[in-house]
Coordinates of C-alpha atoms and ligand atoms in Angstrom, one line a residue:
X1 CA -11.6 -13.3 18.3
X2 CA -11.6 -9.8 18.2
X3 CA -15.4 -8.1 16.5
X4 CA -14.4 -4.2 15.2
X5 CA -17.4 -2.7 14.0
X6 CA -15.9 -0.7 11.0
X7 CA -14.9 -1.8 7.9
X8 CA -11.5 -1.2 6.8
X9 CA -11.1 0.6 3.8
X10 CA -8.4 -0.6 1.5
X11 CA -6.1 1.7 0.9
X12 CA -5.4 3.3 -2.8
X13 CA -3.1 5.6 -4.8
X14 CA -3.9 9.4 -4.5
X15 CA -6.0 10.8 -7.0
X16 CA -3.3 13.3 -8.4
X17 CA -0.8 11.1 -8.3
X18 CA -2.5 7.7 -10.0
X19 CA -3.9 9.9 -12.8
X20 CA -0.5 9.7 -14.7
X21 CA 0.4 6.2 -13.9
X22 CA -1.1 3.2 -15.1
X23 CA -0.2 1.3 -12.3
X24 CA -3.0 -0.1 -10.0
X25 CA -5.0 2.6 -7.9
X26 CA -6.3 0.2 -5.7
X27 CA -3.3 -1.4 -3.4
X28 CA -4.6 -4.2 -1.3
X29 CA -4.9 -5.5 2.2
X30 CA -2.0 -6.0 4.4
X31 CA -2.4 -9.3 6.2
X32 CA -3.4 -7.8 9.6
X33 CA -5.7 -5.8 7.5
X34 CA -7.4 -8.9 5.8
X35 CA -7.6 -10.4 9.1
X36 CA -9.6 -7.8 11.3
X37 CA -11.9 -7.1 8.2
X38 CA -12.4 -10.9 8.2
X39 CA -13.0 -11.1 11.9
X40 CA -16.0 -8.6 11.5
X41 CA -17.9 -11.5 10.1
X42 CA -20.6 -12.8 12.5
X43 CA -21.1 -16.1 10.2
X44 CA -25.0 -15.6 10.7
X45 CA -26.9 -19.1 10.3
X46 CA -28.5 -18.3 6.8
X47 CA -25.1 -17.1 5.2
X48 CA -27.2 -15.1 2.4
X49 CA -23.6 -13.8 1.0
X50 CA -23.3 -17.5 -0.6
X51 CA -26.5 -17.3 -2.7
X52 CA -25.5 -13.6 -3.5
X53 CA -22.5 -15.4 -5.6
X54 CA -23.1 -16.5 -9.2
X55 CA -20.4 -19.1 -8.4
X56 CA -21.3 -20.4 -5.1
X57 CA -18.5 -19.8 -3.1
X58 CA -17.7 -20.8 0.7
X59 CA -18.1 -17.1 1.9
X60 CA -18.0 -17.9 5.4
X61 CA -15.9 -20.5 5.4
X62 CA -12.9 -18.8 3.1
X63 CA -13.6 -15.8 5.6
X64 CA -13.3 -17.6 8.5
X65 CA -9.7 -19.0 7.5
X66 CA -8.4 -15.3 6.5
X67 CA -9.4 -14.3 10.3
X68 CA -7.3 -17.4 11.5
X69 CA -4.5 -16.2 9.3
X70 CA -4.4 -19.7 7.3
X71 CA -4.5 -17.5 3.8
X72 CA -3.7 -20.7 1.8
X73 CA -6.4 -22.9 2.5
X74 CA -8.5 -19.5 2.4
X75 CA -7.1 -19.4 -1.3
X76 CA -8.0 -23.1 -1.6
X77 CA -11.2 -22.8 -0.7
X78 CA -12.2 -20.1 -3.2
X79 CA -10.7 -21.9 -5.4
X80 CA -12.7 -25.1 -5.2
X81 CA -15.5 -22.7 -6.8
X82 CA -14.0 -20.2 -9.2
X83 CA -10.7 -20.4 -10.8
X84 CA -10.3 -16.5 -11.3
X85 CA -10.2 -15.3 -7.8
X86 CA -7.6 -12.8 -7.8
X87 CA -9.9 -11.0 -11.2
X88 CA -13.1 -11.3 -9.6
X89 CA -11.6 -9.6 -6.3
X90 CA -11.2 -6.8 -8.7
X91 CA -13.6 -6.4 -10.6
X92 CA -16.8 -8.0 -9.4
X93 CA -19.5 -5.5 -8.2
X94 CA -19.7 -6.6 -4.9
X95 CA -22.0 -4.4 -3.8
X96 CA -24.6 -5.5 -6.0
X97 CA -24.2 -9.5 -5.2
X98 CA -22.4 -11.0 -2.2
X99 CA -21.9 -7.7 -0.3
X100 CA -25.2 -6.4 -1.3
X101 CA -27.2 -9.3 0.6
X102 CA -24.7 -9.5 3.6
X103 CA -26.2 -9.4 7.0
X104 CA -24.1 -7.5 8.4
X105 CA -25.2 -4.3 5.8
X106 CA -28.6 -4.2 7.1
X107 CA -27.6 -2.0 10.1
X108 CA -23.8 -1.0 9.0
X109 CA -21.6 -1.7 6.6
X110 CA -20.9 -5.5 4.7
X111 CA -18.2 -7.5 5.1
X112 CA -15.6 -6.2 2.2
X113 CA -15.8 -9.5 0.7
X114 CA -14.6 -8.9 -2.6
X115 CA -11.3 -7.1 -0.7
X116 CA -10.8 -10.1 1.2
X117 CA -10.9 -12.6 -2.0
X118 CA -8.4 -10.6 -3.6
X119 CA -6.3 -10.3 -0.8
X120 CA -6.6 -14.6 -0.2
X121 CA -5.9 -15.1 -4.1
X122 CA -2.8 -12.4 -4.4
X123 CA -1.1 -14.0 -0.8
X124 CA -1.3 -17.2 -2.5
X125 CA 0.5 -16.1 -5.5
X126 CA 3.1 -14.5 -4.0
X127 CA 3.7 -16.3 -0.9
X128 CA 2.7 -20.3 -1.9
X129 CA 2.5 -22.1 -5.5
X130 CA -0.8 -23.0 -6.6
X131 CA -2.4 -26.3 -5.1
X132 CA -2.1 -29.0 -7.3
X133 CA -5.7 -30.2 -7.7
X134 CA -6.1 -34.3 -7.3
X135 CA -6.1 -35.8 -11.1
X136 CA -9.8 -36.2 -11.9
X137 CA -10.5 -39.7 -13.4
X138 CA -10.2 -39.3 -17.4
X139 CA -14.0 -39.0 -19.1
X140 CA -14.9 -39.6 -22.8
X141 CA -15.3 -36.9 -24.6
X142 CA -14.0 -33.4 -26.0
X143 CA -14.9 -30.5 -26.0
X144 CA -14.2 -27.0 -27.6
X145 CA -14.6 -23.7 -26.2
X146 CA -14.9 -20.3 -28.4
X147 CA -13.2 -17.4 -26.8
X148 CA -10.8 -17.5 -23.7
X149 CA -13.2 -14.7 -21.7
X150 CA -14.1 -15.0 -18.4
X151 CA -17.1 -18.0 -19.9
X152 CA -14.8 -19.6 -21.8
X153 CA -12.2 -20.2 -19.4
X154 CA -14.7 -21.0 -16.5
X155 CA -16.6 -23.8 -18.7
X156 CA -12.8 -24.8 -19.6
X157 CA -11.9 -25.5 -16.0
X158 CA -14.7 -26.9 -14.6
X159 CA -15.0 -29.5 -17.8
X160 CA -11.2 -30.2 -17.1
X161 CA -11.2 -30.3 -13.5
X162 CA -14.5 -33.2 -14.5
X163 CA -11.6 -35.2 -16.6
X164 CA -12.7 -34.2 -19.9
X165 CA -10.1 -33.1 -22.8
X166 CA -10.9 -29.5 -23.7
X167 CA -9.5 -27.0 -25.9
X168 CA -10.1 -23.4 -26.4
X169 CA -10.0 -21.2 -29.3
X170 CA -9.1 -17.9 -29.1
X171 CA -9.5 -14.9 -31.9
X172 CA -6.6 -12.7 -30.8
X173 CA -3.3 -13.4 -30.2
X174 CA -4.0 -12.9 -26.3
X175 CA -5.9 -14.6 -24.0
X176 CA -8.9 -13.4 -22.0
X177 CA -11.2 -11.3 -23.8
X178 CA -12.2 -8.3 -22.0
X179 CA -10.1 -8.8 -19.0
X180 CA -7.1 -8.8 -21.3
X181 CA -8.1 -6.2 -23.9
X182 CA -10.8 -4.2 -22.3
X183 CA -10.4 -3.1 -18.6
X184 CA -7.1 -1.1 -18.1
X185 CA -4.2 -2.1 -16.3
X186 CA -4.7 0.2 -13.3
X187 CA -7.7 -1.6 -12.5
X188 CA -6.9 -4.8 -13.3
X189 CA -3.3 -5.9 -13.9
X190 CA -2.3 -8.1 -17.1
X191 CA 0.6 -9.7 -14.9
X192 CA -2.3 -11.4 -12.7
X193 CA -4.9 -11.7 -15.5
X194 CA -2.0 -13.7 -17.0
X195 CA -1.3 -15.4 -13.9
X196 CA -4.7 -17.2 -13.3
X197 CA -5.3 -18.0 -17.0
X198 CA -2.1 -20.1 -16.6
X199 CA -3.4 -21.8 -13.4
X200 CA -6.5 -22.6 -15.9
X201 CA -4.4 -24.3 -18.0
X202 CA -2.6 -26.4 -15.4
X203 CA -5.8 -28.3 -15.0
X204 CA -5.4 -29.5 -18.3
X205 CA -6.5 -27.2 -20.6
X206 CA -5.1 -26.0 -24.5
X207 CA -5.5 -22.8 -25.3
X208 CA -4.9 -21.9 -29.0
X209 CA -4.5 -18.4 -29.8
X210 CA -5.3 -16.8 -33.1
X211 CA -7.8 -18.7 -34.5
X212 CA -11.0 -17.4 -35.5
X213 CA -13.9 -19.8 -35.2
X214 CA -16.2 -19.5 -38.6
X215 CA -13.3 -18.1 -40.5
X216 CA -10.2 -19.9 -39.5
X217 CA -12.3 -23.2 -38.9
X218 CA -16.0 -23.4 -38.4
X219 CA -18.0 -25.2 -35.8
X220 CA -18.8 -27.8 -38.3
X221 CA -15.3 -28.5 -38.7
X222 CA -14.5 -29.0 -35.1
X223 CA -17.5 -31.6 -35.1
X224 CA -15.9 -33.2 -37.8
X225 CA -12.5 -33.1 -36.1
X226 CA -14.1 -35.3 -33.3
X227 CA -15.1 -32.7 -31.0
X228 CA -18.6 -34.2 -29.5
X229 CA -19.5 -30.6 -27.8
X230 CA -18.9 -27.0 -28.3
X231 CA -19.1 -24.1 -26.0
X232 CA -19.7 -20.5 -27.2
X233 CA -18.1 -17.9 -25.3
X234 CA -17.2 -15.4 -28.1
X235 CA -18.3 -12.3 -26.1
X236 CA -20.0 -9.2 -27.7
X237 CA -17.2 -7.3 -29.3
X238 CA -19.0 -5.5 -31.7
X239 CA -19.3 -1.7 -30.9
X240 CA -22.5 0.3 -31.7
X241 CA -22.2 4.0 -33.1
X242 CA -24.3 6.9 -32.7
X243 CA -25.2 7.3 -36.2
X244 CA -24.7 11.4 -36.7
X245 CA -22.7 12.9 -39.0
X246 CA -19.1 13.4 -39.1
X247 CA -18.5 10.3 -36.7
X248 CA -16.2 8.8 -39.8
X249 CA -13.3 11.5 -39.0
X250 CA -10.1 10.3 -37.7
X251 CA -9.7 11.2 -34.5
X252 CA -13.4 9.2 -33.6
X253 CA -12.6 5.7 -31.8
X254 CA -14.9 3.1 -30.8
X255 CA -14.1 2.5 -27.3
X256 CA -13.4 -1.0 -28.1
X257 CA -10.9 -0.1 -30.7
X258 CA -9.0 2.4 -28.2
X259 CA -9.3 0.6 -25.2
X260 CA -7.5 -2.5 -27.6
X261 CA -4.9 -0.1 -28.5
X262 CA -3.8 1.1 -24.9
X263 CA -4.3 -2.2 -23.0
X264 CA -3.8 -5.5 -25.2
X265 CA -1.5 -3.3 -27.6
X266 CA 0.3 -1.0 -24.4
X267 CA 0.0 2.1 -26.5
X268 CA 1.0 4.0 -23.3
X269 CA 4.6 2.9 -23.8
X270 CA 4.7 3.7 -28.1
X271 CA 7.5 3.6 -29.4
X272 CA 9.0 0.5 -27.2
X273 CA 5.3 -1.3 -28.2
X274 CA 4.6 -1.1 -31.4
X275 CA 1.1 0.4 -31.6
X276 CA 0.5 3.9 -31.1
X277 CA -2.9 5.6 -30.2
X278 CA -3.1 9.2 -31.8
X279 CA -5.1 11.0 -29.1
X280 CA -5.7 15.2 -28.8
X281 CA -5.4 17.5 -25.9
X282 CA -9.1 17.6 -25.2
X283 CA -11.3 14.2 -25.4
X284 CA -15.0 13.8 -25.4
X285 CA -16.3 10.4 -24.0
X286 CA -20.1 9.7 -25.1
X287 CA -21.9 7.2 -22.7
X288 CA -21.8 6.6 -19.2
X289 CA -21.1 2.7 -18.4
X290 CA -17.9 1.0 -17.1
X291 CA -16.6 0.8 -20.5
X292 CA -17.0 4.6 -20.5
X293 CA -15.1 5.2 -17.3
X294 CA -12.2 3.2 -18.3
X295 CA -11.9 5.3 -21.3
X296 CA -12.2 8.5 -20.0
X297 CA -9.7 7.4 -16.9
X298 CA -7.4 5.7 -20.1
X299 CA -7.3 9.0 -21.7
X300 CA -6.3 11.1 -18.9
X301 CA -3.6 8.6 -18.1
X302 CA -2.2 9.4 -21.7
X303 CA -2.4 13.9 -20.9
X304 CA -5.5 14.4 -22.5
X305 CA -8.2 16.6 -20.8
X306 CA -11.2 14.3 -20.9
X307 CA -15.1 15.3 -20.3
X308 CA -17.9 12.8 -20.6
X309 CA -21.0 13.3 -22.3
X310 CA -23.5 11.3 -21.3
X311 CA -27.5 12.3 -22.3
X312 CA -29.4 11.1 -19.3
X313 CA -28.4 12.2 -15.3
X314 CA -26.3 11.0 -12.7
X315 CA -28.9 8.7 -11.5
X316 CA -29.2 7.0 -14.6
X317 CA -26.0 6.5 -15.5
X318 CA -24.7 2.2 -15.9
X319 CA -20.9 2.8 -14.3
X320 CA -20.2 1.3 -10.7
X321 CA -20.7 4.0 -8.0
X322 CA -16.8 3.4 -7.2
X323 CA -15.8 3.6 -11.3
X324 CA -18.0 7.4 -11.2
X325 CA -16.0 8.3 -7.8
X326 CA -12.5 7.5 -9.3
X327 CA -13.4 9.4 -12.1
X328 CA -14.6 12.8 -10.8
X329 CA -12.0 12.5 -8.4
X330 CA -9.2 12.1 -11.0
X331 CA -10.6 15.0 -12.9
X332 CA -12.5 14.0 -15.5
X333 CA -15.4 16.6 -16.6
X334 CA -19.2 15.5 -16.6
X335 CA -21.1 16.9 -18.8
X336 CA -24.5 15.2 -18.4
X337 CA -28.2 15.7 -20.0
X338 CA -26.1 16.3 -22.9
X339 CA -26.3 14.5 -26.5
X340 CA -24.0 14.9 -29.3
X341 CA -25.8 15.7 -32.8
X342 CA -22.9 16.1 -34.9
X343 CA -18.7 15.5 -34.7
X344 CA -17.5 19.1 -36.9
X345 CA -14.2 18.3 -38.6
X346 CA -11.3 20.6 -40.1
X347 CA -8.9 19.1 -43.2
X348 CA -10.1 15.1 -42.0
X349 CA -9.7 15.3 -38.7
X350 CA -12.3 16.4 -35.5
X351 CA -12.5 20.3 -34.6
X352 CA -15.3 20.2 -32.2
X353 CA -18.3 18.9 -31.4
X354 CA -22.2 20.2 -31.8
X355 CA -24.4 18.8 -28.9
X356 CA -27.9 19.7 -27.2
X357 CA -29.3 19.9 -24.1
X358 CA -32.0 17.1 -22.5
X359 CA -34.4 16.8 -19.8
X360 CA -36.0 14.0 -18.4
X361 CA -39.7 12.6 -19.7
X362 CA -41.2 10.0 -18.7
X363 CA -39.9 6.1 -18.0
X364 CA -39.1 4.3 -21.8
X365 CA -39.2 0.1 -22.0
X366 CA -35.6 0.2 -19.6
X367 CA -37.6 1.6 -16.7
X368 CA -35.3 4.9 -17.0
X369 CA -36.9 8.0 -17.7
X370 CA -36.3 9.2 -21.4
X371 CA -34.2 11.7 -22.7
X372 CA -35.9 14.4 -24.7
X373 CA -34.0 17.3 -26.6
X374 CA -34.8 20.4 -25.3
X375 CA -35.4 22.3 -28.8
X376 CA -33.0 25.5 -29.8
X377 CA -30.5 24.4 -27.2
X378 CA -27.7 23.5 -29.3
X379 CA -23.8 24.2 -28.3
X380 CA -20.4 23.3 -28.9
X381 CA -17.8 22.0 -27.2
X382 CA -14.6 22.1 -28.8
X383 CA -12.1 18.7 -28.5
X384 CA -10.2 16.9 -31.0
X385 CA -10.5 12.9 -29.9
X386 CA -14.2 11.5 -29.7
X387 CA -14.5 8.4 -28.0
X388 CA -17.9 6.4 -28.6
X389 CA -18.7 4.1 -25.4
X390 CA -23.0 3.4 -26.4
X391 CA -22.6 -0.1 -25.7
X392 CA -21.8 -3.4 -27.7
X393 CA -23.5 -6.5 -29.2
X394 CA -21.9 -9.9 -30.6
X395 CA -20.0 -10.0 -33.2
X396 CA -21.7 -12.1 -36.4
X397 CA -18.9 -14.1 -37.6
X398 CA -19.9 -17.2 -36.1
X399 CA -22.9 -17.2 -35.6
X400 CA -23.6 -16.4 -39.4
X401 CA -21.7 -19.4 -39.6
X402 CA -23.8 -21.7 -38.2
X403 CA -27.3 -22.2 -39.7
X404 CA -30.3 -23.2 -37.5
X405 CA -29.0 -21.5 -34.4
X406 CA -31.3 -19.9 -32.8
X407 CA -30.9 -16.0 -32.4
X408 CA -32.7 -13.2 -30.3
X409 CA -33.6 -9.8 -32.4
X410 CA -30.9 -8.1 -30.8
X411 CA -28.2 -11.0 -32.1
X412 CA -27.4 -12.7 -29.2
X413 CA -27.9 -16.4 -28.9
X414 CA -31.0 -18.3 -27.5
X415 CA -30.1 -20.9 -24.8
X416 CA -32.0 -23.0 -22.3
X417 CA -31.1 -21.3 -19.0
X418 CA -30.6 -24.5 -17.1
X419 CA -28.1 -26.1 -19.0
X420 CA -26.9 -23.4 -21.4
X421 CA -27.4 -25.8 -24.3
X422 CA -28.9 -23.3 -27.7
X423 CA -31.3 -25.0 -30.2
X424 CA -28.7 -27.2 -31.8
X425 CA -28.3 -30.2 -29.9
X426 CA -24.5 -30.2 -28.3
X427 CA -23.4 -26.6 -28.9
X428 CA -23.6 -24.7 -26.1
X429 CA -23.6 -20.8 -24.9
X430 CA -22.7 -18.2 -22.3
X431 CA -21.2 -15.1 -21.1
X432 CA -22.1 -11.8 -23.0
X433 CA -23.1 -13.7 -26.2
X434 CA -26.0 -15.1 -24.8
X435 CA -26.9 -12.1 -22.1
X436 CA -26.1 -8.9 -24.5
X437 CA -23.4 -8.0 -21.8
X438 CA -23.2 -8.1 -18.0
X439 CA -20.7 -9.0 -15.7
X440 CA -17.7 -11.5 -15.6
X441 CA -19.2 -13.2 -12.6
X442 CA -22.7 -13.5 -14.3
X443 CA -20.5 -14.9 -17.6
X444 CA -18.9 -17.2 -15.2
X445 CA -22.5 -18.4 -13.8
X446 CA -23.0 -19.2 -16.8
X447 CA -20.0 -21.1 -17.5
X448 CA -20.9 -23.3 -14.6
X449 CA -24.1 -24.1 -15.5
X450 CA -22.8 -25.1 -19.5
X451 CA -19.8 -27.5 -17.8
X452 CA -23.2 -29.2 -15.9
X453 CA -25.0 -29.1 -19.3
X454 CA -22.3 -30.4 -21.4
X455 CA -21.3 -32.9 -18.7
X456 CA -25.1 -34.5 -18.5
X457 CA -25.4 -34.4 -22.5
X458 CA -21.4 -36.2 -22.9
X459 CA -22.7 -38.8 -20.5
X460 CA -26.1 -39.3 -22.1
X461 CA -24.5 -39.8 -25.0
X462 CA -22.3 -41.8 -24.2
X463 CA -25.3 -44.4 -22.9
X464 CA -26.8 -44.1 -26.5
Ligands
LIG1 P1 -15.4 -11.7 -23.5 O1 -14.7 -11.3 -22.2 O2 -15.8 -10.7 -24.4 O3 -14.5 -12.8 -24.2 C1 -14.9 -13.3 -25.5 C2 -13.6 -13.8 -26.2 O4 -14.0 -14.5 -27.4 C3 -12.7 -12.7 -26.7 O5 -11.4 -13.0 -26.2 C4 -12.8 -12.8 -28.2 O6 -11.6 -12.4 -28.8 C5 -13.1 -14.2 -28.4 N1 -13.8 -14.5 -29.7 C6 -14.8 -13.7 -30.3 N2 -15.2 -14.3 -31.4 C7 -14.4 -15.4 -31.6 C8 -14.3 -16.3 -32.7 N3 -15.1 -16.3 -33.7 N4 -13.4 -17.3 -32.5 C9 -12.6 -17.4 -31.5 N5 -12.6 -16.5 -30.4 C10 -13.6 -15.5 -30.5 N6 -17.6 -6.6 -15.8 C11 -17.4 -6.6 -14.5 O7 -17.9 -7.6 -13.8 N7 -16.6 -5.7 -13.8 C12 -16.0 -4.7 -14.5 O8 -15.4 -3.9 -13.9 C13 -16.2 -4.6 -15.9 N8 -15.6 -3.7 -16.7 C14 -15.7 -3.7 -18.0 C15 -15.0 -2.8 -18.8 C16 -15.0 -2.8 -20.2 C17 -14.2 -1.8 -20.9 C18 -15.9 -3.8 -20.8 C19 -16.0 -3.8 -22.3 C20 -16.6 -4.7 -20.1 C21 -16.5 -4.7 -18.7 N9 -17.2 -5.6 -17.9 C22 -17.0 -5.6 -16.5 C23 -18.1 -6.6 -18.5 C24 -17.3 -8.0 -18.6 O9 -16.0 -7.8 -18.9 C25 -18.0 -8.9 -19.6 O10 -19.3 -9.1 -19.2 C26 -17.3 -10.3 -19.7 O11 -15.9 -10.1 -20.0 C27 -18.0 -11.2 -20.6 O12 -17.2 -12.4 -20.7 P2 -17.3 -13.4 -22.0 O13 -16.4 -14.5 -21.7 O14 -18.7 -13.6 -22.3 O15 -16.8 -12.5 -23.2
LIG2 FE1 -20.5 -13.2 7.2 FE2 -22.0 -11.3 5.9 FE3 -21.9 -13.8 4.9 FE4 -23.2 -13.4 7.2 S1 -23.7 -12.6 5.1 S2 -21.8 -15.1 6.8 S3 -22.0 -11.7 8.1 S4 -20.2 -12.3 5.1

């Protein structure tokens, strides 16, 4: 077997070109490709790369089949572990789990482990059908699962691939959750987001669509309905504002809100889709994480000329590296150490925008250095869109609906980190609800760890 010392960079769509298209920037191994990365892999004796994975996948071994060009079993064995392969090669930050503990980084570059999962999970779907898992014997028991995210569907198929019956509920008409509605198309296609929540519901899972848990039905109700566990998945939707004045004029989104339109609703193609997004020429992005990126990179896709305002520095701001690099790259302006005080208006709709300049203090309870206006430095910068990307917390509809559940000051749901079970014996939480928001890996560790903790409390009850 052949060692090359460099790793292959995967190859993506030019930065001109890609910024008016929404199709995917990044394109993919080519099997030779996914081979000779694979081969770089010196499958070192303590394999840290496993424990670096929320979901304990075979690195090595899943590796070690892509260098002997057996890409379906490679596909099987991630799949024995996690369910959403083909997302998680897209999205995970790598660099920051798996890659970031891999050997071979210490003295060059890692193994481009998140590459090579993608690349195992897309030759499967276009070259093999999906594995038929062995029927697992049946178990007594149901359960329900709130929101089809990346927790939801994780506890689903691990529960189902167990034997038990399970169902999930899902708010909008689309499953998913953020994977469907939040991160764009060119990073993350709906076609294969799509594709894997189907293979999730060929273990044996129902997914109903459209129903709101605590409105439509409540928690109770499902108890009732002979349900004996629930899982709590339902994400943190709810968008936070910045609280200055004029941010109620149209032409302000919530990043949420516009993110919804262009990806879940496919505003890019109004009038052939139904839901338009009215967006200016010039577009100010507030905030500096992921979710800002993908706005900013949405809104130049649509011909706007976008600039992000973000009120710490570069070093401080949430995004991946890679997110940041596509961004500056595609054009997007940065305008940072800057904070908005007020959105002006003209006749209803934004005109401009009134912001000051900060520096640096010392570190606040994050461990980042505060922010501090610098006095009399006030400017404008004109635009007529404002999208707010400040971050997000869960929404209150069901939990408000169920008294005695235990909650955090900053509304997300207390849970016993073992087992994921929350201070009402049989419901269960994870994913964003429970963690404020993180990643989907992280929300899919978690949904691991509930399908243990609702498998040991089904059983001990069913002793009882
Ligand atoms: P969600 O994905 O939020 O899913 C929750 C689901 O529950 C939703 O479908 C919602 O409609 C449903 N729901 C809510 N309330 C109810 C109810 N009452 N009844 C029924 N259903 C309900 N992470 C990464 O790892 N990589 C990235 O590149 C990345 N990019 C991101 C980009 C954006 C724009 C955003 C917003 C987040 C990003 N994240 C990324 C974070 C990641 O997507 C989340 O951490 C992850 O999706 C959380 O999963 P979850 O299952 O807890 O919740
Ligand atoms: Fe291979 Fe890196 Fe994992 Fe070691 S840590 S087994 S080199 S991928």
């Amino acid at each position: 077997m052949s060692r090359i010392k460099k790793r292959i960079d995967m190859p993506s769509q030019e930065p001109k070109q890609r910024g008016r298209n929404f199709q995917e920037v990044a394109l993919g191994y080519s099997p030779e490709d996914a081979a000779a990365e694979a081969s770089r892999c010196i499958h070192c004796p303590k394999e840290p790369c496993v424990a670096g994975c929320p979901v304990e996948i075979d690195i090595p071994a899943f590796i070690k089949l892509i260098a002997e060009e057996n890409f379906a079993e490679a596909a099987a064995k991630i799949k024995e572990k996690n369910s959403l392969p083909a997302i998680c090669g897209r999205v995970c930050p790598q660099e920051n789990q798996c890659e970031g503990v891999c050997t071979l980084g210490k003295r060059g570059e890692p193994i481009a482990i998140g590459a090579l999962e993608r690349f195992a999970a897309d030759w499967e779907r276009l070259h093999a059908p999906d594995q038929k898992m062995p029927e697992p014997k049946k178990q007594e028991g149901k359960v329900a699962v709130v929101g089809s995210g990346p927790a939801g569907l994780t506890v689903a198929a691990e529960l189902a691939r167990i034997g038990y019956e399970v169902t999930v509920f899902e708010a909008l008409h689309v499953p998913g959750g953020v994977l469907s509605y939040g991160i764009p198309e060119f990073r993350l296609p709906k076609g294969i987001v799509r594709h894997e929540i189907e293979y999730v519901e060929s273990l044996g899972v129902r997914l109903l669509t459209n129903v709101v848990i605590g409105r439509t039905i409540t928690v109770e109700q499902l108890l009732d309905k002979g349900y004996h566990a629930v899982f709590i998945g339902a994400g943190a939707g709810l968008p936070h504002f910045l609280n200055i004045p004029g941010e109620n004029l149209n032409g302000v989104f919530s990043a949420n809100e516009f993110l919804t339109r262009v990806n879940l609703m496919k505003a890019y193609e109004f009038p052939v889709y139904d839901t338009p997004v009215k967006l200016g020429k010039k577009v100010i992005v507030v905030g500096a994480g992921n979710t800002a990126m993908d706005a900013a990179r949405n809104a130049l896709r649509l011909g706007s000329d976008v600039t992000i305002v973000y009120r710490r520095s570069r070093q401080e701001m949430p995004a991946r590296l890679a997110e940041i690099h596509h961004a500056e790259e595609e054009g997007i302006e940065f305008r940072l150490l800057t904070n908005p005080t007020k959105i002006i208006g003209e006749g209803g709709w934004v005109k401009a925008m009134e912001c000051i300049k900060m520096e640096l203090g010392e570190p606040d309870q994050s461990g980042r250095r505060r922010p501090v206006p610098i006095s009399g430095s006030e400017f404008i910068l004109d635009c007529d869109s404002v999208i707010i990307a400040v971050g997000q917390s869960p929404n209150p509809i069901l939990t408000k609906s169920l008294p005695g559940l235990e909650m955090t000051k900053w509304g997300t749901v207390v849970v016993d980190q073992e087992t994921m079970q929350t201070s009402i014996p049989g419901i269960f939480a994870g994913g964003d609800i429970t963690s404020g928001g993180t990643t989907v890996i992280e929300a899919m560790g978690d949904g691991k760890k509930a399908a243990r903790g609702i498998h040991a409390y089904l059983q001990k009850k069913a002793l009882v």
